[in-house]
Amino acid sequence: MARYDIVVLGAGIVGICVALHLQKRGRAVALVDRRGAAEETSFGNAGLIQREGVYPYGFPHDFGALLRYGFNRTIDAHYHPSALPRLAPFLWQYWKHSRPARHAEVARRYAKLIEHCVREHEALVAEAGAQDLIVRGGWMKIFRTGRERDLRFAEAERWRRDFGVEHRQLDARMLQDEEPYLAPVLAGALHWTQPIRTPDPQGLGQAYLKRFEQLGGTFLQGNAATLEENGTAWRMRTAQGPLEAGAAVVALGPWADVLTRALGYELPLAVKRGYHMHYRAAGEAKLNHPVLDVERGYFMGPVRRGIRLTTGAEFALRDAIRTPVQLGRAEPIARDLFPLAERLDNEPWMGARPCTPDMLPVIGPGPLHRNLWFAFGHAHHGLTLGAVTGRLVAEMVCGETPFVDPAPYAAARFE
Ligand SMILES: Cc1cc2nc3c(=O)[nH]c(=O)nc-3n(C[C@H](O)[C@H](O)[C@H](O)COP(=O)(O)OP(=O)(O)OC[C@H]3O[C@@H](n4cnc5c(N)ncnc54)[C@H](O)[C@@H]3O)c2cc1C
């Protein structure tokens, strides 16, 4: 039987970062996934490392928005009516945590993680020699109306004051200078200047994995469902044979609940699904920054493969049939805004953002077990917070002083 200090379950961006940080600290680490590295949610996201993301995406509270979502015809949100009975308890809690005063409290806790996101990725990028996988220069929210633009400018001023988030305010003309291929129908843009991005999220995960293996870490194929407690250790089966480890870290993203439920935890987890499609930019057209078309509700950015169009939240059961209706609605609007040529993928890609109702990730010990650790529930910001989470978990597992107070993210808050 192969023996390790720690087994990390799940090789998405979160598990890879946890494994790398533990291995850097001299621990013998096995990283286990039933597939290859970063082949699920961490494969096809929009690639942003969102320093500005201090307010996790809340459930809308204004009546007009709720009414629009109720008709189920918007681009930014879609739901499966048949899933609502199962999702109702989650949605009710999510709605409560999104009330303005509570949401502000959540943001204060969340910002403590977000403020480190760029620095922690930069450190891993340097460690992995992956500079070619990072692009600096931020991203933009673009606006169709002066009203929305000015509301968001005011919000950005508050975030600068409260959270040190930097931005530039662009009027229609300045935006045309920076993005000459966008149709001249926009009222301006909010340029978040601090975020960085990767044009290949899976490639970044794989670069970190390579560094993990260079440091002596082991990547294995296996099913997390085979994990069992054996006295003071954990055992599981892998395709490369059985293993035993002193500690286990659950980093299974949207599948975390499958294992945590089997281990006796009742955590209120759900998913928000999202889709992407790639397009060739027509002719000489070039998009210099990723853009969120705020009032229409889709995101478009330049990646290695072409222009990646990504969609907002789909409330559905994780394994329900794929329904990429948001992509279908967004595509003609995106084509009017930027000259997109043909689709480059046969099928839309789908991922499932792993969500908690209070919008905070679950990071810390599994309260019912010794030597069990959780690292999941990062929702819209798993790439953003992967490196921060990796360091935080490694510091806790190794008994070091955590660089961020982990208390707000503890699983025990749901007991
Ligand atoms: C459309 C879209 C756009 C997004 N854009 C951004 C963005 O710009 N910036 C950002 O920060 N975030 C973004 N996100 C969110 C981000 O992609 C996720 O939060 C993140 O990828 C979650 O990472 P993870 O490691 O927790 O989960 P995953 O990447 O899903 O990894 C979980 C791993 O567990 C493995 N696994 C599951 N079950 C088992 C089992 N039984 N045994 C063994 N292994 C198992 C899976 O194979 C998988 O590799 C976006 C998401 C979507 C859908």
Coordinates of C-alpha atoms in Angstrom, one line a residue, residues 24-337:
K24 CA 5.9 23.0 -1.4
R25 CA 5.8 22.5 2.4
G26 CA 7.6 19.2 2.1
R27 CA 4.5 17.0 2.6
A28 CA 4.1 13.8 0.5
V29 CA 0.9 14.5 -1.4
A30 CA -1.3 12.3 -3.7
L31 CA -3.7 14.3 -5.8
V32 CA -6.5 12.0 -7.0
D33 CA -9.2 12.6 -9.7
R34 CA -11.4 10.3 -11.7
R35 CA -10.4 12.2 -14.8
G36 CA -7.4 14.3 -16.0
A37 CA -6.4 17.6 -14.5
A38 CA -8.8 20.6 -14.8
E39 CA -11.1 18.8 -17.2
E40 CA -14.4 19.9 -15.5
T41 CA -15.5 23.3 -14.2
S42 CA -11.9 24.6 -14.2
F43 CA -11.6 23.8 -17.9
G44 CA -13.9 26.3 -19.6
N45 CA -14.4 29.3 -17.3
A46 CA -14.0 32.9 -18.4
G47 CA -10.4 32.9 -17.2
L48 CA -10.6 36.0 -14.9
I49 CA -8.8 36.4 -11.7
Q50 CA -11.2 38.9 -10.3
R51 CA -9.5 41.3 -7.8
E52 CA -12.7 43.5 -8.2
G53 CA -15.0 40.5 -7.2
V54 CA -15.4 41.6 -3.6
Y55 CA -19.2 41.3 -3.7
P56 CA -20.0 37.7 -4.6
Y57 CA -23.0 37.5 -7.0
G58 CA -26.2 37.8 -5.0
F59 CA -29.8 36.9 -5.7
P60 CA -31.6 39.9 -7.1
H61 CA -33.8 41.8 -4.6
D62 CA -35.4 44.4 -6.8
F63 CA -38.9 43.6 -8.0
G64 CA -38.3 44.3 -11.7
A65 CA -35.4 41.9 -11.9
L66 CA -37.3 39.2 -10.1
L67 CA -40.2 39.6 -12.5
R68 CA -37.9 39.3 -15.5
Y69 CA -36.3 36.2 -14.1
G70 CA -39.7 34.8 -13.3
F71 CA -40.5 34.7 -17.0
N72 CA -37.3 32.7 -17.6
R73 CA -36.4 34.5 -20.8
T74 CA -33.3 36.5 -19.7
I75 CA -29.8 35.8 -20.8
D76 CA -28.0 36.2 -17.5
A77 CA -30.2 33.7 -15.6
H78 CA -32.2 30.6 -16.5
Y79 CA -33.9 27.9 -14.4
H80 CA -35.4 24.5 -14.8
P81 CA -38.9 24.7 -13.4
S82 CA -38.8 21.0 -12.6
A83 CA -35.8 21.6 -10.3
L84 CA -37.4 24.3 -8.2
P85 CA -38.9 22.1 -5.5
R86 CA -35.4 20.6 -4.9
L87 CA -33.6 23.9 -5.1
A88 CA -36.2 25.9 -3.1
P89 CA -34.5 25.6 0.3
F90 CA -31.1 26.7 -1.2
L91 CA -32.7 29.6 -3.1
W92 CA -34.5 30.8 0.0
Q93 CA -31.3 30.9 2.0
Y94 CA -29.5 32.5 -0.9
W95 CA -32.1 35.1 -1.2
K96 CA -31.9 35.9 2.5
H97 CA -28.1 36.2 2.5
S98 CA -28.4 38.6 -0.5
R99 CA -30.4 41.2 1.4
P100 CA -28.5 44.4 1.1
A101 CA -27.3 44.7 4.7
R102 CA -26.4 41.0 4.9
H103 CA -24.8 41.0 1.5
A104 CA -22.5 43.9 2.6
E105 CA -21.5 41.8 5.6
V106 CA -20.8 38.8 3.4
A107 CA -18.7 41.1 1.1
R108 CA -16.6 42.3 4.0
R109 CA -15.7 38.6 4.8
Y110 CA -15.2 37.7 1.1
A111 CA -13.0 40.6 0.4
K112 CA -10.4 39.3 2.9
L113 CA -9.8 36.4 0.4
I114 CA -10.3 38.3 -2.8
E115 CA -7.7 41.0 -1.9
H116 CA -4.9 38.4 -2.2
C117 CA -6.1 36.7 -5.4
V118 CA -3.7 38.3 -7.9
R119 CA -0.7 38.2 -5.6
E120 CA -1.2 34.5 -4.8
H121 CA -1.6 33.5 -8.4
E122 CA 1.4 35.6 -9.5
A123 CA 3.4 33.6 -6.9
L124 CA 2.3 30.2 -8.3
V125 CA 2.7 31.4 -11.9
A126 CA 6.3 32.4 -11.1
E127 CA 6.9 29.1 -9.3
A128 CA 5.5 27.2 -12.3
G129 CA 7.2 29.3 -15.0
A130 CA 3.8 29.9 -16.5
Q131 CA 4.0 33.6 -17.4
D132 CA 2.8 33.0 -20.9
L133 CA -0.5 31.8 -19.4
I134 CA -1.2 35.2 -17.8
V135 CA -2.4 38.4 -19.3
R136 CA -2.4 41.7 -17.4
G137 CA -4.6 44.7 -18.2
G138 CA -7.9 43.9 -16.5
W139 CA -11.4 43.6 -18.0
M140 CA -14.4 45.8 -18.7
K141 CA -18.1 46.1 -17.9
I142 CA -19.7 47.8 -20.9
F143 CA -22.9 49.8 -20.8
R144 CA -25.8 50.4 -23.2
T145 CA -27.3 53.3 -21.2
G146 CA -25.9 56.3 -19.3
R147 CA -28.1 55.4 -16.4
E148 CA -26.5 52.0 -15.8
R149 CA -23.1 53.4 -16.5
D150 CA -23.4 56.0 -13.8
L151 CA -24.9 53.7 -11.3
R152 CA -21.9 51.3 -11.8
F153 CA -19.4 54.1 -11.7
A154 CA -20.8 55.2 -8.3
E155 CA -20.6 51.6 -7.1
A156 CA -17.0 51.3 -8.3
E157 CA -16.1 54.5 -6.4
R158 CA -17.5 52.9 -3.2
W159 CA -15.5 49.7 -3.8
R160 CA -12.4 51.7 -4.3
R161 CA -12.9 53.4 -0.9
D162 CA -14.0 50.3 1.0
F163 CA -11.9 47.6 -0.6
G164 CA -9.0 49.2 -2.5
V165 CA -10.4 48.1 -5.9
E166 CA -9.1 50.3 -8.7
H167 CA -10.9 51.2 -12.0
R168 CA -11.0 53.7 -14.9
Q169 CA -14.2 55.3 -16.1
L170 CA -14.5 55.4 -19.9
D171 CA -17.0 57.4 -21.9
A172 CA -18.3 56.2 -25.3
R173 CA -15.4 57.8 -27.1
M174 CA -12.7 56.5 -24.9
L175 CA -14.2 53.0 -25.2
Q176 CA -14.2 53.2 -29.0
D177 CA -10.5 54.2 -28.9
E178 CA -9.7 51.1 -26.7
E179 CA -12.1 48.7 -28.5
P180 CA -12.5 49.9 -32.0
Y181 CA -14.2 46.7 -33.2
L182 CA -17.1 47.1 -30.8
A183 CA -20.2 48.5 -32.5
P184 CA -20.6 52.2 -31.5
V185 CA -23.8 51.7 -29.5
L186 CA -22.3 51.8 -26.1
A187 CA -22.5 54.6 -23.4
G188 CA -19.1 53.8 -21.9
A189 CA -17.3 51.2 -19.8
L190 CA -15.9 50.5 -16.4
H191 CA -12.4 49.2 -16.7
W192 CA -11.2 47.1 -13.7
T193 CA -7.5 47.5 -14.0
Q194 CA -6.1 45.2 -11.3
P195 CA -7.5 41.8 -12.4
I196 CA -5.4 39.5 -14.5
R197 CA -6.6 36.7 -16.7
T198 CA -5.6 33.5 -18.3
P199 CA -6.3 32.7 -22.0
D200 CA -6.3 29.0 -21.1
P201 CA -7.7 28.1 -17.7
Q202 CA -7.0 24.4 -18.1
G203 CA -3.5 25.1 -19.3
L204 CA -2.9 27.2 -16.1
G205 CA -4.1 24.3 -13.9
Q206 CA -1.9 21.9 -15.8
A207 CA 1.1 24.2 -15.4
Y208 CA 0.6 24.2 -11.6
L209 CA 0.2 20.4 -11.7
K210 CA 3.5 20.0 -13.6
R211 CA 5.2 22.0 -10.9
F212 CA 3.5 19.9 -8.2
E213 CA 4.9 16.8 -9.9
Q214 CA 8.4 18.3 -10.3
L215 CA 8.4 18.8 -6.5
G216 CA 7.7 15.1 -6.0
G217 CA 3.9 15.1 -5.9
T218 CA 1.9 12.2 -7.3
F219 CA -1.2 12.5 -9.5
L220 CA -3.4 9.4 -9.5
Q221 CA -6.7 8.3 -11.0
G222 CA -9.4 7.1 -8.6
N223 CA -12.9 7.6 -7.4
A224 CA -13.3 9.6 -4.2
A225 CA -16.3 7.5 -3.3
T226 CA -13.8 4.7 -2.2
L227 CA -12.4 6.9 0.6
E228 CA -12.8 5.4 4.1
E229 CA -11.5 6.1 7.5
N230 CA -9.1 3.5 8.9
G231 CA -8.2 4.3 12.5
T232 CA -6.3 7.5 12.4
A233 CA -5.7 7.3 8.6
W234 CA -7.7 7.5 5.3
R235 CA -7.6 4.8 2.7
M236 CA -8.8 4.7 -0.8
R237 CA -8.4 2.8 -4.1
T238 CA -6.9 4.2 -7.2
A239 CA -6.2 2.9 -10.6
Q240 CA -2.5 2.7 -9.6
G241 CA -3.3 0.7 -6.4
P242 CA -4.6 1.4 -2.9
L243 CA -3.2 4.3 -0.8
E244 CA -3.2 5.4 2.8
A245 CA -2.8 9.0 3.9
G246 CA -2.7 10.8 7.3
A247 CA -5.1 13.5 6.1
A248 CA -7.6 14.0 3.3
V249 CA -8.7 17.3 1.6
V250 CA -12.0 17.3 -0.3
A251 CA -11.7 19.6 -3.3
L252 CA -14.4 18.1 -5.5
G253 CA -16.0 21.3 -6.6
P254 CA -19.6 20.7 -7.6
W255 CA -19.4 17.0 -6.6
A256 CA -18.2 17.8 -3.0
D257 CA -21.6 16.9 -1.6
V258 CA -21.5 13.4 -3.0
L259 CA -18.6 12.6 -0.6
T260 CA -19.5 14.9 2.3
R261 CA -23.0 13.4 2.5
A262 CA -21.5 9.9 2.6
L263 CA -19.3 11.0 5.5
G264 CA -22.3 12.3 7.4
Y265 CA -22.4 16.1 6.6
E266 CA -25.5 18.0 5.6
L267 CA -24.1 21.0 3.7
P268 CA -26.5 23.2 1.8
L269 CA -24.7 23.0 -1.6
A270 CA -26.1 23.6 -5.1
V271 CA -24.7 24.6 -8.5
K272 CA -25.1 27.4 -11.0
R273 CA -24.4 25.9 -14.4
G274 CA -22.8 27.9 -17.2
Y275 CA -21.9 27.4 -20.9
H276 CA -19.3 28.5 -23.3
M277 CA -18.8 28.6 -27.1
H278 CA -15.8 29.7 -29.1
Y279 CA -15.9 31.8 -32.2
R280 CA -13.4 33.0 -34.8
A281 CA -13.1 36.8 -34.8
A282 CA -14.1 37.9 -38.3
G283 CA -11.5 39.4 -40.6
E284 CA -9.0 41.6 -38.7
A285 CA -11.3 42.1 -35.7
K286 CA -9.7 42.1 -32.3
L287 CA -11.1 42.3 -28.8
N288 CA -8.4 43.8 -26.5
H289 CA -10.2 43.2 -23.2
P290 CA -12.8 40.7 -22.0
V291 CA -16.2 42.5 -21.7
L292 CA -19.3 41.9 -19.8
D293 CA -22.4 43.3 -21.6
V294 CA -24.0 44.3 -18.3
E295 CA -27.5 45.0 -19.5
R296 CA -27.8 42.0 -21.8
G297 CA -26.1 39.6 -19.4
Y298 CA -23.3 37.6 -21.2
F299 CA -19.5 37.7 -21.2
M300 CA -17.1 37.6 -24.1
G301 CA -13.3 37.5 -24.0
P302 CA -10.3 36.7 -26.1
V303 CA -8.7 33.3 -25.2
R304 CA -6.2 31.1 -27.0
R305 CA -8.9 29.3 -29.0
G306 CA -10.7 32.4 -30.3
I307 CA -13.4 34.5 -28.7
R308 CA -15.0 32.7 -25.8
L309 CA -18.6 33.6 -25.0
T310 CA -19.7 32.5 -21.5
T311 CA -23.1 32.6 -20.0
G312 CA -24.5 33.5 -16.5
A313 CA -26.3 31.3 -14.0
E314 CA -28.5 28.3 -14.8
F315 CA -30.3 27.0 -11.8
A316 CA -30.8 23.3 -12.5
L317 CA -29.8 20.0 -10.9
R318 CA -26.1 19.3 -11.6
D319 CA -26.6 16.3 -13.7
A320 CA -29.8 17.4 -15.5
I321 CA -29.9 17.5 -19.3
R322 CA -28.0 20.4 -20.9
T323 CA -30.1 23.3 -22.0
P324 CA -27.8 26.0 -23.5
V325 CA -30.7 28.4 -24.2
Q326 CA -28.8 31.4 -22.7
L327 CA -26.0 30.9 -25.3
G328 CA -28.6 30.8 -28.0
R329 CA -30.1 34.1 -26.8
A330 CA -26.7 35.8 -26.3
E331 CA -25.1 34.8 -29.6
P332 CA -27.1 37.2 -31.9
I333 CA -26.6 40.1 -29.5
A334 CA -22.9 39.4 -29.3
R335 CA -22.7 39.2 -33.1
D336 CA -24.3 42.7 -33.3
L337 CA -21.7 44.0 -30.9

